[in-house]
Short mmCIF file of C-alpha atoms and ligand atoms in Angstrom, two decimals:
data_model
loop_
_atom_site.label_atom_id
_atom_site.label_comp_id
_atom_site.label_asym_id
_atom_site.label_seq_id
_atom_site.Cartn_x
_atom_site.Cartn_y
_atom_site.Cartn_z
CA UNK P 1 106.82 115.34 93.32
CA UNK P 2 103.36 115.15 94.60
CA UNK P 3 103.02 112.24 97.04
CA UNK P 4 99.73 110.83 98.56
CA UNK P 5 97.88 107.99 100.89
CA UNK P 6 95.95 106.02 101.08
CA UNK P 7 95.26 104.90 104.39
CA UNK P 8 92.26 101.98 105.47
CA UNK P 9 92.01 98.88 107.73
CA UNK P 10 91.66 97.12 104.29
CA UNK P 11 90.66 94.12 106.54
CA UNK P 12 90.68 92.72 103.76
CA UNK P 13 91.21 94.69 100.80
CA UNK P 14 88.72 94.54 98.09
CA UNK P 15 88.09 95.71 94.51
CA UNK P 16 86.15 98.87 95.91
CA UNK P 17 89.39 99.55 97.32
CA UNK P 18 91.52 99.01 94.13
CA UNK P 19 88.97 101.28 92.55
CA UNK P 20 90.16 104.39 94.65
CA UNK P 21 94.11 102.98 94.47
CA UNK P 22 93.69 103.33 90.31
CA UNK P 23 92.14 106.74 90.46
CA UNK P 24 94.30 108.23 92.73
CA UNK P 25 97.37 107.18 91.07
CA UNK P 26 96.10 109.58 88.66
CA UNK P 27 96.34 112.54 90.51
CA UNK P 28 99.89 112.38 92.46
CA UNK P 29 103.48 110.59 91.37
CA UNK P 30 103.86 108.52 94.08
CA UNK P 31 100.77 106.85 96.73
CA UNK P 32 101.39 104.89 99.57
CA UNK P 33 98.81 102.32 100.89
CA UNK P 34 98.98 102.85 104.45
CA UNK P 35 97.32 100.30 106.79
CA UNK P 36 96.49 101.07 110.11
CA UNK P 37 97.33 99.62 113.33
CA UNK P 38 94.89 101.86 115.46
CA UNK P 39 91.47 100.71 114.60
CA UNK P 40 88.74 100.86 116.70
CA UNK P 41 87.44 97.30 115.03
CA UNK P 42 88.06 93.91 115.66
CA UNK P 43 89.82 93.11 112.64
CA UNK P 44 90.03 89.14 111.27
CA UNK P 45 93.76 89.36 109.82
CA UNK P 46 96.61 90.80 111.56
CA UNK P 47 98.23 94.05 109.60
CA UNK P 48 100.53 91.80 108.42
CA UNK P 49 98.32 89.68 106.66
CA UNK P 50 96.81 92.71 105.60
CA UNK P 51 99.87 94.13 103.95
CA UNK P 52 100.25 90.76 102.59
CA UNK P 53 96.80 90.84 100.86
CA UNK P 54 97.41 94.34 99.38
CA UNK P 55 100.84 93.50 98.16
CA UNK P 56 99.39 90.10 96.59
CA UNK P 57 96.95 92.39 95.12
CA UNK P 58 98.65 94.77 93.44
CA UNK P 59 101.56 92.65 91.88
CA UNK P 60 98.26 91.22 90.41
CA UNK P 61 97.47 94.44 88.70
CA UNK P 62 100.91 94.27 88.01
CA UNK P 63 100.91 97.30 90.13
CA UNK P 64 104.26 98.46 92.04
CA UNK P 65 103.27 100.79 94.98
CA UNK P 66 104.71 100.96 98.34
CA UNK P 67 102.44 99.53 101.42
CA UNK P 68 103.25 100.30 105.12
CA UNK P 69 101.54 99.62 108.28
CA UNK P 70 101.41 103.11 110.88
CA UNK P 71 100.78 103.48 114.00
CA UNK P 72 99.63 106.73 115.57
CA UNK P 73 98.01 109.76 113.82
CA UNK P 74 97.19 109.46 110.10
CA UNK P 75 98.39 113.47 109.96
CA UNK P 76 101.58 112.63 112.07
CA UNK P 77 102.59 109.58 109.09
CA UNK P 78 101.62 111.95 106.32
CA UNK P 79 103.99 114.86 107.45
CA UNK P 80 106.70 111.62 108.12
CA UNK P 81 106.84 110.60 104.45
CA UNK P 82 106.27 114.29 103.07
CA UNK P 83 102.70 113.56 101.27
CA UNK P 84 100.41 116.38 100.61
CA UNK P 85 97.39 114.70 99.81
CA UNK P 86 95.16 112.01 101.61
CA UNK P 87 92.80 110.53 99.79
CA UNK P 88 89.96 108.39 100.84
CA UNK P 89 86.49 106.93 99.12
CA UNK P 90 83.07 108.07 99.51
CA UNK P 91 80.59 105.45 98.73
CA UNK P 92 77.29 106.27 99.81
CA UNK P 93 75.91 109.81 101.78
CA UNK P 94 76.11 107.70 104.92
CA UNK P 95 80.14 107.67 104.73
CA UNK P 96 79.83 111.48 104.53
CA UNK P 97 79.58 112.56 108.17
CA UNK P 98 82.08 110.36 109.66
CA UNK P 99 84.46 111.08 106.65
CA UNK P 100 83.77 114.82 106.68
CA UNK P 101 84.61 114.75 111.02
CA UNK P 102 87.80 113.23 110.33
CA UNK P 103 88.44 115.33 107.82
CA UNK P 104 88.20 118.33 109.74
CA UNK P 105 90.32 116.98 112.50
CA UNK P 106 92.70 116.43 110.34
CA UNK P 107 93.11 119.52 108.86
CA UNK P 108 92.98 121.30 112.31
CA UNK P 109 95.75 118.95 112.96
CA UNK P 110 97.55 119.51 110.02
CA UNK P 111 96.42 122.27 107.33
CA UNK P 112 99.17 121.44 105.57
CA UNK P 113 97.59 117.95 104.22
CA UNK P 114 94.96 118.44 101.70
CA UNK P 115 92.07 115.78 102.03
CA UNK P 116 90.75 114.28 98.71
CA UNK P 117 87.41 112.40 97.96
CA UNK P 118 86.88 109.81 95.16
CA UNK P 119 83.35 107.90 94.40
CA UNK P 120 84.61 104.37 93.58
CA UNK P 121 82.78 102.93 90.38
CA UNK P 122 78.85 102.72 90.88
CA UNK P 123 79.24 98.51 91.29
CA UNK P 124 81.54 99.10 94.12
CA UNK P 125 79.65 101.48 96.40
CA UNK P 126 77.50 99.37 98.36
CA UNK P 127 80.96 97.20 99.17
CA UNK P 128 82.82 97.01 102.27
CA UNK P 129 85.29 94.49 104.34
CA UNK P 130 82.38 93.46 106.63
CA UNK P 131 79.87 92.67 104.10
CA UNK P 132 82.63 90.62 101.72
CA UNK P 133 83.60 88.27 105.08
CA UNK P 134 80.29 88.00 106.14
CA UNK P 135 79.35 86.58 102.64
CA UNK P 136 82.44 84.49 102.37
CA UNK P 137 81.74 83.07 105.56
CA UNK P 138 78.29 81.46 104.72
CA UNK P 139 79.41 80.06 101.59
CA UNK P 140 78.40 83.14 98.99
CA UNK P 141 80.75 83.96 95.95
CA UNK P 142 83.23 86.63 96.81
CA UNK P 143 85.33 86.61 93.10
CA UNK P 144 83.74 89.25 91.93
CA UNK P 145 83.75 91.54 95.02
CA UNK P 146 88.08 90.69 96.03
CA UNK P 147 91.09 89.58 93.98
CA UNK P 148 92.04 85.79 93.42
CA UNK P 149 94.45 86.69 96.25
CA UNK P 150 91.92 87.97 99.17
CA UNK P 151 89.77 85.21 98.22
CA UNK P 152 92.01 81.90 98.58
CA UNK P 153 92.51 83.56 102.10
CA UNK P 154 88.63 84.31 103.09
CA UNK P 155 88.30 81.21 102.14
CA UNK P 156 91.24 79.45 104.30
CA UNK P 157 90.22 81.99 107.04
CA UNK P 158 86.40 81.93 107.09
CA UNK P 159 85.13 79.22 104.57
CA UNK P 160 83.25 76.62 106.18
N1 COA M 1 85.49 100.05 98.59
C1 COA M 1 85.04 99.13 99.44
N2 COA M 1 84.96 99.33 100.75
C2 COA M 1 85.34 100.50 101.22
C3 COA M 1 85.81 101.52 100.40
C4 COA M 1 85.88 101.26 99.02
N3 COA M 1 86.29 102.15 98.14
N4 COA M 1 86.11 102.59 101.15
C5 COA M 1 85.84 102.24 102.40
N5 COA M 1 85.37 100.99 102.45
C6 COA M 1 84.90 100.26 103.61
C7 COA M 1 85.94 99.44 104.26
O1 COA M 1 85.98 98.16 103.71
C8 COA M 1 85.49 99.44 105.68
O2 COA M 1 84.49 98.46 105.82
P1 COA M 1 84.23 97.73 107.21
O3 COA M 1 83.84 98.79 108.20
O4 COA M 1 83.16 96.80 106.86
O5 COA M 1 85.53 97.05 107.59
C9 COA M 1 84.83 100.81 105.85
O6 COA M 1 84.48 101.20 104.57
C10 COA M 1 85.72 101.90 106.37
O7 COA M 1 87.04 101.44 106.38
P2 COA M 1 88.36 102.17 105.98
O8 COA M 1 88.24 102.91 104.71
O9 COA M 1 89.43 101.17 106.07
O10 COA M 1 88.47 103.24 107.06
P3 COA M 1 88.58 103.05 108.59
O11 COA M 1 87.43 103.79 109.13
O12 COA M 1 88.70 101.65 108.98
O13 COA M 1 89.96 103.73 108.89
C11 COA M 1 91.52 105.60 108.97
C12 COA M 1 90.15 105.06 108.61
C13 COA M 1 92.59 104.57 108.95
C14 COA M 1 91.79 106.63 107.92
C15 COA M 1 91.37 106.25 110.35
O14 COA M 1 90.93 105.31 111.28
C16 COA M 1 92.68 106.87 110.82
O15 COA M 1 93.08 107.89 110.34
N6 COA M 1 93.37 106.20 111.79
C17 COA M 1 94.62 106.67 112.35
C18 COA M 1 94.43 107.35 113.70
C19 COA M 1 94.03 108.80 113.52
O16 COA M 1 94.71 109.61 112.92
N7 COA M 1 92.88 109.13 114.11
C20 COA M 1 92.35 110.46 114.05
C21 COA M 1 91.45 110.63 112.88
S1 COA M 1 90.74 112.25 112.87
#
């Protein structure tokens, strides 16, 4: 059984996101969302409420996939729950270096753990977690950018 990740912040989750969840579960039998507790960003919801927002998400989509929060190295919870694969989502060249260092740390870390990219749909590449609160939180329509789900909760969070 081939098993993959997908890990993010996903602070919050948006459709861009989805996007990558729908064409991984493609390529391996089982993928876990994985949400991280060691970001380097100031995030707006706790991982909790991040979970929350993914799970909300996907039962949506009527989709049934597992989501966990780790903590620690991405390579360390991949060898934990026996996946092979990582994926993540390229959206524009300037995602390529910093995804392409990680990359290679990771795989000097664990060579074990193939990394795969996926180019979300065109509409979805100039998205990101930032740029959808930011919006939300001057007023600016955010339905077709998150699910029903994220939005009630930019809203409650960051609506004026
Ligand atoms: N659609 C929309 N937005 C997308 C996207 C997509 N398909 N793919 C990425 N993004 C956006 C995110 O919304 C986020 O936007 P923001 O910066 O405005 O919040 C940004 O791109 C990148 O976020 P994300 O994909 O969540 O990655 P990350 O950089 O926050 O986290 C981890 C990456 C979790 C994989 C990495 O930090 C990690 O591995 N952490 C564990 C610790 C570790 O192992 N470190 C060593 C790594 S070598």
């Amino acid at each position: 059984m081939k098993t993959g990740i997908y890990p993010g912040t996903f602070d919050p989750i948006t459709l861009g996101h989805l996007d990558i969840v729908q064409r991984s579960l493609r390529l391996v039998d089982r993928l876990v969302i994985a949400v991280t507790l060691n970001s380097h960003k100031s995030n707006t919801f706790s991982a909790e409420e991040r979970v929350e927002m993914i799970r909300e998400s996907l039962a949506e989509r009527n989709l049934d996939l597992e989501v966990e929060v780790f903590d620690g190295l991405l390579v360390e919870y991949a060898r934990r729950i026996k996946a092979q694969v990582i994926f993540r989502g390229l959206r524009a060249v300037s995602d390529f270096e910093y995804e392409f260092q990680m990359a290679l740390m990771n795989k000097k870390m664990a060579p074990e753990v193939e990394e795969v990219f996926l180019t979300p749909d065109q509409q979805y590449i100039y998205l990101s977690s930032s740029l959808v609160k930011e919006v939300a939180s001057l007023g600016g329509k955010v339905s077709d950018l998150v699910t029903p789900a994220v939005e009630r909760r930019l809203l409650q969070r960051l609506g004026s």
